[in-house]
PDB file of C-alpha atoms in Angstrom:
ATOM      1  CA  UNK A   1      -3.138 -11.539  12.416  1.00  0.00           C
ATOM      2  CA  UNK A   2      -1.854  -8.146  12.616  1.00  0.00           C
ATOM      3  CA  UNK A   3      -4.306  -5.642  12.134  1.00  0.00           C
ATOM      4  CA  UNK A   4      -3.865  -2.147  11.701  1.00  0.00           C
ATOM      5  CA  UNK A   5      -6.834   0.674  13.008  1.00  0.00           C
ATOM      6  CA  UNK A   6      -7.062   4.400  11.913  1.00  0.00           C
ATOM      7  CA  UNK A   7      -9.926   6.048  13.974  1.00  0.00           C
ATOM      8  CA  UNK A   8     -10.404   9.143  11.843  1.00  0.00           C
ATOM      9  CA  UNK A   9     -12.193   8.666   8.942  1.00  0.00           C
ATOM     10  CA  UNK A  10     -11.712  12.337   7.988  1.00  0.00           C
ATOM     11  CA  UNK A  11      -9.259  15.597   9.785  1.00  0.00           C
ATOM     12  CA  UNK A  12      -9.306  18.581   8.608  1.00  0.00           C
ATOM     13  CA  UNK A  13      -6.636  21.710   9.508  1.00  0.00           C
ATOM     14  CA  UNK A  14      -5.950  25.556   8.000  1.00  0.00           C
ATOM     15  CA  UNK A  15      -3.148  26.316   6.232  1.00  0.00           C
ATOM     16  CA  UNK A  16       0.275  26.721   8.409  1.00  0.00           C
ATOM     17  CA  UNK A  17      -1.613  24.740  11.001  1.00  0.00           C
ATOM     18  CA  UNK A  18      -0.321  21.253  12.808  1.00  0.00           C
ATOM     19  CA  UNK A  19      -2.432  18.738  12.473  1.00  0.00           C
ATOM     20  CA  UNK A  20      -1.780  14.994  14.390  1.00  0.00           C
ATOM     21  CA  UNK A  21      -3.076  12.322  11.760  1.00  0.00           C
ATOM     22  CA  UNK A  22      -3.936   8.534  14.339  1.00  0.00           C
ATOM     23  CA  UNK A  23      -2.788   4.747  13.797  1.00  0.00           C
ATOM     24  CA  UNK A  24      -3.159   2.143  16.337  1.00  0.00           C
ATOM     25  CA  UNK A  25      -2.038  -1.664  15.462  1.00  0.00           C
ATOM     26  CA  UNK A  26      -1.419  -5.087  16.620  1.00  0.00           C
ATOM     27  CA  UNK A  27       0.626  -7.745  16.617  1.00  0.00           C
ATOM     28  CA  UNK A  28       2.674 -10.104  18.752  1.00  0.00           C
ATOM     29  CA  UNK A  29       5.971 -10.066  16.246  1.00  0.00           C
ATOM     30  CA  UNK A  30       8.655  -7.524  17.632  1.00  0.00           C
ATOM     31  CA  UNK A  31      10.709  -6.435  14.736  1.00  0.00           C
ATOM     32  CA  UNK A  32       8.371  -4.683  11.984  1.00  0.00           C
ATOM     33  CA  UNK A  33       8.401  -1.683  10.055  1.00  0.00           C
ATOM     34  CA  UNK A  34       5.730   0.897   9.691  1.00  0.00           C
ATOM     35  CA  UNK A  35       4.519   2.859   7.640  1.00  0.00           C
ATOM     36  CA  UNK A  36       2.055   6.465   6.577  1.00  0.00           C
ATOM     37  CA  UNK A  37       1.787   6.657   3.106  1.00  0.00           C
ATOM     38  CA  UNK A  38      -0.635   9.278   0.742  1.00  0.00           C
ATOM     39  CA  UNK A  39      -2.243   9.292  -1.564  1.00  0.00           C
ATOM     40  CA  UNK A  40      -3.941  12.443  -3.664  1.00  0.00           C
ATOM     41  CA  UNK A  41      -6.209  11.431  -5.976  1.00  0.00           C
ATOM     42  CA  UNK A  42      -3.627  10.628  -9.033  1.00  0.00           C
ATOM     43  CA  UNK A  43      -4.502   7.863  -6.960  1.00  0.00           C
ATOM     44  CA  UNK A  44      -0.433   7.096  -6.515  1.00  0.00           C
ATOM     45  CA  UNK A  45       0.453   5.982  -3.086  1.00  0.00           C
ATOM     46  CA  UNK A  46       3.519   7.832  -2.117  1.00  0.00           C
ATOM     47  CA  UNK A  47       5.723   6.959   1.205  1.00  0.00           C
ATOM     48  CA  UNK A  48       5.494   9.511   3.485  1.00  0.00           C
ATOM     49  CA  UNK A  49       7.606   8.154   6.902  1.00  0.00           C
ATOM     50  CA  UNK A  50       8.815   5.528   7.724  1.00  0.00           C
ATOM     51  CA  UNK A  51       9.792   4.037  11.226  1.00  0.00           C
ATOM     52  CA  UNK A  52      11.807   0.714  12.571  1.00  0.00           C
ATOM     53  CA  UNK A  53      10.191  -0.927  15.032  1.00  0.00           C
ATOM     54  CA  UNK A  54      13.854  -1.281  17.258  1.00  0.00           C
ATOM     55  CA  UNK A  55      14.835   2.103  17.388  1.00  0.00           C
ATOM     56  CA  UNK A  56      13.159   3.911  19.575  1.00  0.00           C
ATOM     57  CA  UNK A  57      13.761   7.647  17.986  1.00  0.00           C
ATOM     58  CA  UNK A  58      10.777   9.338  15.748  1.00  0.00           C
ATOM     59  CA  UNK A  59      11.261   9.749  12.386  1.00  0.00           C
ATOM     60  CA  UNK A  60      11.419  13.052  11.168  1.00  0.00           C
ATOM     61  CA  UNK A  61      11.109  13.557   7.182  1.00  0.00           C
ATOM     62  CA  UNK A  62      10.341  17.193   6.444  1.00  0.00           C
ATOM     63  CA  UNK A  63       7.913  19.151   7.627  1.00  0.00           C
ATOM     64  CA  UNK A  64       6.430  15.036   9.029  1.00  0.00           C
ATOM     65  CA  UNK A  65       7.655  13.315  12.188  1.00  0.00           C
ATOM     66  CA  UNK A  66       6.061  10.015  13.847  1.00  0.00           C
ATOM     67  CA  UNK A  67       4.953   9.317  17.531  1.00  0.00           C
ATOM     68  CA  UNK A  68       5.646   5.959  17.881  1.00  0.00           C
ATOM     69  CA  UNK A  69       4.398   3.582  21.092  1.00  0.00           C
ATOM     70  CA  UNK A  70       5.878   0.491  20.672  1.00  0.00           C
ATOM     71  CA  UNK A  71       4.368  -0.717  24.080  1.00  0.00           C
ATOM     72  CA  UNK A  72       1.308   0.875  23.407  1.00  0.00           C
ATOM     73  CA  UNK A  73       0.666  -0.324  19.173  1.00  0.00           C
ATOM     74  CA  UNK A  74       0.241   3.409  17.937  1.00  0.00           C
ATOM     75  CA  UNK A  75       2.287   5.515  15.411  1.00  0.00           C
ATOM     76  CA  UNK A  76       0.749   8.478  14.907  1.00  0.00           C
ATOM     77  CA  UNK A  77       1.906  10.911  11.909  1.00  0.00           C
ATOM     78  CA  UNK A  78       2.333  15.246  12.523  1.00  0.00           C
ATOM     79  CA  UNK A  79       2.499  16.931   9.774  1.00  0.00           C
ATOM     80  CA  UNK A  80       3.635  20.490  10.641  1.00  0.00           C
ATOM     81  CA  UNK A  81       3.393  24.000   8.641  1.00  0.00           C
ATOM     82  CA  UNK A  82       0.774  22.598   6.508  1.00  0.00           C
ATOM     83  CA  UNK A  83      -0.014  23.160   3.035  1.00  0.00           C
ATOM     84  CA  UNK A  84      -2.401  22.950   0.183  1.00  0.00           C
ATOM     85  CA  UNK A  85      -0.948  20.174  -1.600  1.00  0.00           C
ATOM     86  CA  UNK A  86      -1.187  18.135   2.109  1.00  0.00           C
ATOM     87  CA  UNK A  87      -4.539  17.370   0.644  1.00  0.00           C
ATOM     88  CA  UNK A  88      -4.737  13.832   0.130  1.00  0.00           C
ATOM     89  CA  UNK A  89      -5.456  10.097   1.658  1.00  0.00           C
ATOM     90  CA  UNK A  90      -3.182   9.287   4.098  1.00  0.00           C
ATOM     91  CA  UNK A  91      -2.925   5.783   5.274  1.00  0.00           C
ATOM     92  CA  UNK A  92      -0.733   4.027   7.906  1.00  0.00           C
ATOM     93  CA  UNK A  93       0.320   0.642   6.789  1.00  0.00           C
ATOM     94  CA  UNK A  94       2.263  -2.510   9.063  1.00  0.00           C
ATOM     95  CA  UNK A  95       5.004  -5.062   7.623  1.00  0.00           C
ATOM     96  CA  UNK A  96       7.023  -7.789   8.893  1.00  0.00           C
ATOM     97  CA  UNK A  97      10.342  -7.184   9.360  1.00  0.00           C
ATOM     98  CA  UNK A  98      11.778 -10.891   9.330  1.00  0.00           C
ATOM     99  CA  UNK A  99      14.484 -12.515   6.893  1.00  0.00           C
ATOM    100  CA  UNK A 100      13.151 -13.978   3.034  1.00  0.00           C
ATOM    101  CA  UNK A 101      13.342 -17.366   4.654  1.00  0.00           C
ATOM    102  CA  UNK A 102      11.692 -16.406   7.567  1.00  0.00           C
ATOM    103  CA  UNK A 103       8.881 -15.882   5.834  1.00  0.00           C
ATOM    104  CA  UNK A 104       8.847 -12.504   5.284  1.00  0.00           C
ATOM    105  CA  UNK A 105       6.268 -11.758   2.108  1.00  0.00           C
ATOM    106  CA  UNK A 106       6.579  -7.502   2.509  1.00  0.00           C
ATOM    107  CA  UNK A 107       3.050  -7.961   2.533  1.00  0.00           C
ATOM    108  CA  UNK A 108       2.034  -4.580   4.316  1.00  0.00           C
ATOM    109  CA  UNK A 109      -1.524  -4.190   5.965  1.00  0.00           C
ATOM    110  CA  UNK A 110      -2.631  -0.935   5.488  1.00  0.00           C
ATOM    111  CA  UNK A 111      -5.541   0.880   7.550  1.00  0.00           C
ATOM    112  CA  UNK A 112      -8.289   2.266   6.634  1.00  0.00           C
ATOM    113  CA  UNK A 113      -7.446   5.321   5.671  1.00  0.00           C
ATOM    114  CA  UNK A 114      -8.122   9.322   6.852  1.00  0.00           C
ATOM    115  CA  UNK A 115      -8.744  11.643   4.864  1.00  0.00           C
ATOM    116  CA  UNK A 116      -7.595  15.380   5.125  1.00  0.00           C
ATOM    117  CA  UNK A 117      -8.274  18.734   4.061  1.00  0.00           C
ATOM    118  CA  UNK A 118      -5.902  21.099   4.467  1.00  0.00           C
ATOM    119  CA  UNK A 119      -7.763  24.996   3.731  1.00  0.00           C
ATOM    120  CA  UNK A 120      -6.780  28.105   2.549  1.00  0.00           C
TER     121      UNK A 120
ATOM    122  CA  UNK B   1      14.550   6.064 -11.517  1.00  0.00           C
ATOM    123  CA  UNK B   2      11.471   4.734 -13.613  1.00  0.00           C
ATOM    124  CA  UNK B   3       8.841   3.927 -11.649  1.00  0.00           C
ATOM    125  CA  UNK B   4       6.265   0.812 -11.593  1.00  0.00           C
ATOM    126  CA  UNK B   5       4.680   1.387 -14.470  1.00  0.00           C
ATOM    127  CA  UNK B   6       0.824   0.068 -15.220  1.00  0.00           C
ATOM    128  CA  UNK B   7      -1.957  -0.269 -18.078  1.00  0.00           C
ATOM    129  CA  UNK B   8      -4.668   0.757 -18.072  1.00  0.00           C
ATOM    130  CA  UNK B   9      -5.336   3.685 -16.447  1.00  0.00           C
ATOM    131  CA  UNK B  10      -9.164   3.576 -16.626  1.00  0.00           C
ATOM    132  CA  UNK B  11     -11.166   0.269 -17.185  1.00  0.00           C
ATOM    133  CA  UNK B  12     -15.107   0.389 -17.497  1.00  0.00           C
ATOM    134  CA  UNK B  13     -17.032  -3.550 -18.410  1.00  0.00           C
ATOM    135  CA  UNK B  14     -19.846  -5.385 -18.427  1.00  0.00           C
ATOM    136  CA  UNK B  15     -20.337  -8.407 -15.694  1.00  0.00           C
ATOM    137  CA  UNK B  16     -20.016 -11.085 -17.214  1.00  0.00           C
ATOM    138  CA  UNK B  17     -16.236 -10.263 -19.007  1.00  0.00           C
ATOM    139  CA  UNK B  18     -12.772 -10.959 -19.071  1.00  0.00           C
ATOM    140  CA  UNK B  19      -9.879  -7.514 -17.689  1.00  0.00           C
ATOM    141  CA  UNK B  20      -6.809  -8.006 -17.928  1.00  0.00           C
ATOM    142  CA  UNK B  21      -4.124  -5.728 -16.118  1.00  0.00           C
ATOM    143  CA  UNK B  22      -0.477  -5.234 -16.594  1.00  0.00           C
ATOM    144  CA  UNK B  23       2.499  -4.425 -14.492  1.00  0.00           C
ATOM    145  CA  UNK B  24       6.302  -3.524 -15.111  1.00  0.00           C
ATOM    146  CA  UNK B  25       7.985  -3.613 -11.833  1.00  0.00           C
ATOM    147  CA  UNK B  26      10.672  -1.606 -11.147  1.00  0.00           C
ATOM    148  CA  UNK B  27      14.105  -2.609 -12.830  1.00  0.00           C
ATOM    149  CA  UNK B  28      16.285  -4.773 -10.143  1.00  0.00           C
ATOM    150  CA  UNK B  29      13.176  -5.483  -8.166  1.00  0.00           C
ATOM    151  CA  UNK B  30      13.022  -9.310  -7.862  1.00  0.00           C
ATOM    152  CA  UNK B  31       9.253  -8.956  -5.531  1.00  0.00           C
ATOM    153  CA  UNK B  32       5.764  -7.403  -7.664  1.00  0.00           C
ATOM    154  CA  UNK B  33       3.018  -7.475  -5.487  1.00  0.00           C
ATOM    155  CA  UNK B  34      -0.833  -6.836  -6.748  1.00  0.00           C
ATOM    156  CA  UNK B  35      -3.533  -4.459  -4.011  1.00  0.00           C
ATOM    157  CA  UNK B  36      -6.973  -4.380  -4.532  1.00  0.00           C
ATOM    158  CA  UNK B  37      -8.124  -1.051  -2.859  1.00  0.00           C
ATOM    159  CA  UNK B  38     -12.286  -0.493  -3.011  1.00  0.00           C
ATOM    160  CA  UNK B  39     -13.529   2.805  -2.808  1.00  0.00           C
ATOM    161  CA  UNK B  40     -13.005   3.780   0.485  1.00  0.00           C
ATOM    162  CA  UNK B  41     -10.830   1.571   2.075  1.00  0.00           C
ATOM    163  CA  UNK B  42      -7.065   1.009   2.277  1.00  0.00           C
ATOM    164  CA  UNK B  43      -5.336  -1.563  -0.241  1.00  0.00           C
ATOM    165  CA  UNK B  44      -5.713  -5.677   0.678  1.00  0.00           C
ATOM    166  CA  UNK B  45      -2.475  -7.614  -0.988  1.00  0.00           C
ATOM    167  CA  UNK B  46      -3.630 -10.120  -3.685  1.00  0.00           C
ATOM    168  CA  UNK B  47      -1.254 -12.316  -4.321  1.00  0.00           C
ATOM    169  CA  UNK B  48       3.559 -11.886  -4.483  1.00  0.00           C
ATOM    170  CA  UNK B  49       5.482 -12.539  -7.062  1.00  0.00           C
ATOM    171  CA  UNK B  50       9.366 -13.478  -5.390  1.00  0.00           C
ATOM    172  CA  UNK B  51      10.704 -13.078  -9.128  1.00  0.00           C
ATOM    173  CA  UNK B  52       8.289 -16.052 -11.320  1.00  0.00           C
ATOM    174  CA  UNK B  53       7.420 -17.734  -8.512  1.00  0.00           C
ATOM    175  CA  UNK B  54       4.038 -16.699  -6.394  1.00  0.00           C
ATOM    176  CA  UNK B  55       4.619 -16.782  -2.528  1.00  0.00           C
ATOM    177  CA  UNK B  56       1.435 -15.147  -0.999  1.00  0.00           C
ATOM    178  CA  UNK B  57      -2.016 -15.690  -3.392  1.00  0.00           C
ATOM    179  CA  UNK B  58      -4.023 -16.417  -0.137  1.00  0.00           C
ATOM    180  CA  UNK B  59      -6.521 -13.842  -0.866  1.00  0.00           C
ATOM    181  CA  UNK B  60      -6.365 -13.779  -4.337  1.00  0.00           C
ATOM    182  CA  UNK B  61     -10.247 -15.159  -5.216  1.00  0.00           C
ATOM    183  CA  UNK B  62      -9.167 -18.092  -7.103  1.00  0.00           C
ATOM    184  CA  UNK B  63     -12.118 -19.007  -9.307  1.00  0.00           C
ATOM    185  CA  UNK B  64     -11.932 -16.013 -11.027  1.00  0.00           C
ATOM    186  CA  UNK B  65      -7.950 -14.315 -10.962  1.00  0.00           C
ATOM    187  CA  UNK B  66      -5.504 -14.851 -11.754  1.00  0.00           C
ATOM    188  CA  UNK B  67      -1.337 -14.173 -12.129  1.00  0.00           C
ATOM    189  CA  UNK B  68       1.152 -14.404 -13.743  1.00  0.00           C
ATOM    190  CA  UNK B  69       5.294 -13.339 -13.718  1.00  0.00           C
ATOM    191  CA  UNK B  70       6.845 -14.267 -17.246  1.00  0.00           C
ATOM    192  CA  UNK B  71      10.221 -14.533 -17.290  1.00  0.00           C
ATOM    193  CA  UNK B  72      10.278 -12.833 -13.496  1.00  0.00           C
ATOM    194  CA  UNK B  73       9.943  -8.988 -14.587  1.00  0.00           C
ATOM    195  CA  UNK B  74       6.477  -7.768 -15.805  1.00  0.00           C
ATOM    196  CA  UNK B  75       2.780  -8.904 -15.217  1.00  0.00           C
ATOM    197  CA  UNK B  76       0.069  -9.769 -16.029  1.00  0.00           C
ATOM    198  CA  UNK B  77      -3.633  -9.820 -13.703  1.00  0.00           C
ATOM    199  CA  UNK B  78      -6.770 -11.011 -15.282  1.00  0.00           C
ATOM    200  CA  UNK B  79      -9.586 -11.093 -13.575  1.00  0.00           C
ATOM    201  CA  UNK B  80     -13.157 -14.027 -15.903  1.00  0.00           C
ATOM    202  CA  UNK B  81     -15.664 -13.542 -15.710  1.00  0.00           C
ATOM    203  CA  UNK B  82     -15.845 -10.078 -14.005  1.00  0.00           C
ATOM    204  CA  UNK B  83     -18.679  -9.236 -10.800  1.00  0.00           C
ATOM    205  CA  UNK B  84     -19.528  -6.003  -9.809  1.00  0.00           C
ATOM    206  CA  UNK B  85     -17.842  -6.021  -6.489  1.00  0.00           C
ATOM    207  CA  UNK B  86     -14.327  -6.174  -8.175  1.00  0.00           C
ATOM    208  CA  UNK B  87     -14.989  -2.493  -9.239  1.00  0.00           C
ATOM    209  CA  UNK B  88     -12.033  -1.092  -7.486  1.00  0.00           C
ATOM    210  CA  UNK B  89      -9.007   0.170  -8.111  1.00  0.00           C
ATOM    211  CA  UNK B  90      -5.407  -2.654  -8.836  1.00  0.00           C
ATOM    212  CA  UNK B  91      -2.219  -1.325  -7.623  1.00  0.00           C
ATOM    213  CA  UNK B  92       0.956  -2.950  -8.600  1.00  0.00           C
ATOM    214  CA  UNK B  93       4.031  -2.506  -6.395  1.00  0.00           C
ATOM    215  CA  UNK B  94       7.593  -3.662  -6.399  1.00  0.00           C
ATOM    216  CA  UNK B  95      10.418  -3.805  -3.454  1.00  0.00           C
ATOM    217  CA  UNK B  96      13.734  -4.670  -3.240  1.00  0.00           C
ATOM    218  CA  UNK B  97      14.508  -7.193  -0.038  1.00  0.00           C
ATOM    219  CA  UNK B  98      17.693  -8.633   1.254  1.00  0.00           C
ATOM    220  CA  UNK B  99      17.321 -11.918   2.768  1.00  0.00           C
ATOM    221  CA  UNK B 100      17.902 -10.845   6.310  1.00  0.00           C
ATOM    222  CA  UNK B 101      14.370  -8.968   5.386  1.00  0.00           C
ATOM    223  CA  UNK B 102      16.110  -5.367   5.339  1.00  0.00           C
ATOM    224  CA  UNK B 103      13.722  -3.443   2.958  1.00  0.00           C
ATOM    225  CA  UNK B 104      15.815  -0.910   0.410  1.00  0.00           C
ATOM    226  CA  UNK B 105      12.405  -0.149  -1.604  1.00  0.00           C
ATOM    227  CA  UNK B 106       8.930  -0.484  -2.182  1.00  0.00           C
ATOM    228  CA  UNK B 107       7.203   1.569  -4.961  1.00  0.00           C
ATOM    229  CA  UNK B 108       3.701   1.735  -6.238  1.00  0.00           C
ATOM    230  CA  UNK B 109       2.526   2.285  -9.754  1.00  0.00           C
ATOM    231  CA  UNK B 110      -0.574   4.273 -10.165  1.00  0.00           C
ATOM    232  CA  UNK B 111      -3.313   1.844 -10.197  1.00  0.00           C
ATOM    233  CA  UNK B 112      -5.629   0.923 -12.939  1.00  0.00           C
ATOM    234  CA  UNK B 113      -9.327   1.933 -12.171  1.00  0.00           C
ATOM    235  CA  UNK B 114     -11.796  -0.927 -13.216  1.00  0.00           C
ATOM    236  CA  UNK B 115     -15.452  -0.090 -13.385  1.00  0.00           C
ATOM    237  CA  UNK B 116     -17.576  -3.396 -13.231  1.00  0.00           C
ATOM    238  CA  UNK B 117     -21.461  -2.108 -14.943  1.00  0.00           C
TER     239      UNK B 117
END
């Protein structure tokens, strides 16, 4: 069974600075997706960034980038130039990348989350 | 494109009462999920539909929870009777996956916060 672990329950950062959130996972699969989701108080789960395990290049989306270490099963999120609007709960998530007929249900397995506070 | 719609936003009920949540996925998304998110934890999958068929309900407490997806579009999740430990946010999501497993979209609704007193 797959597991996702976020070892930092809470983090804080000053506005405009850089912060890194950690995530490790355990799987015997070779092909999968990894995600970072942001959940503000509105409860909407918002996709921040996604990484396909077969891609060696780390994904980037504007101020957000990941450090994907497949052998180490590590998937950290770096937020540059932090903004007050980045304050939220952040979840790391895993999904198998298999065909539907091969048992890919699209089920997301989430970590416990990291609460990020951006301070002015 | 319109997002995943959920209602109600909030619900407070007494234990042993029943409650129902509604979800309308993104048009064209064949797969629909219900997740339960207990305060301070990550969401956990309760049930997943592919069109109107159940794909995975291994984590659904079937003695009290039920769900249906009529006509392969919107879905209803019901709890009867509710327990205190059912207090949580119930998130609906929908996705578009190719038969080969390529993910074209995965969108969550804003959830329903249930409080059982």
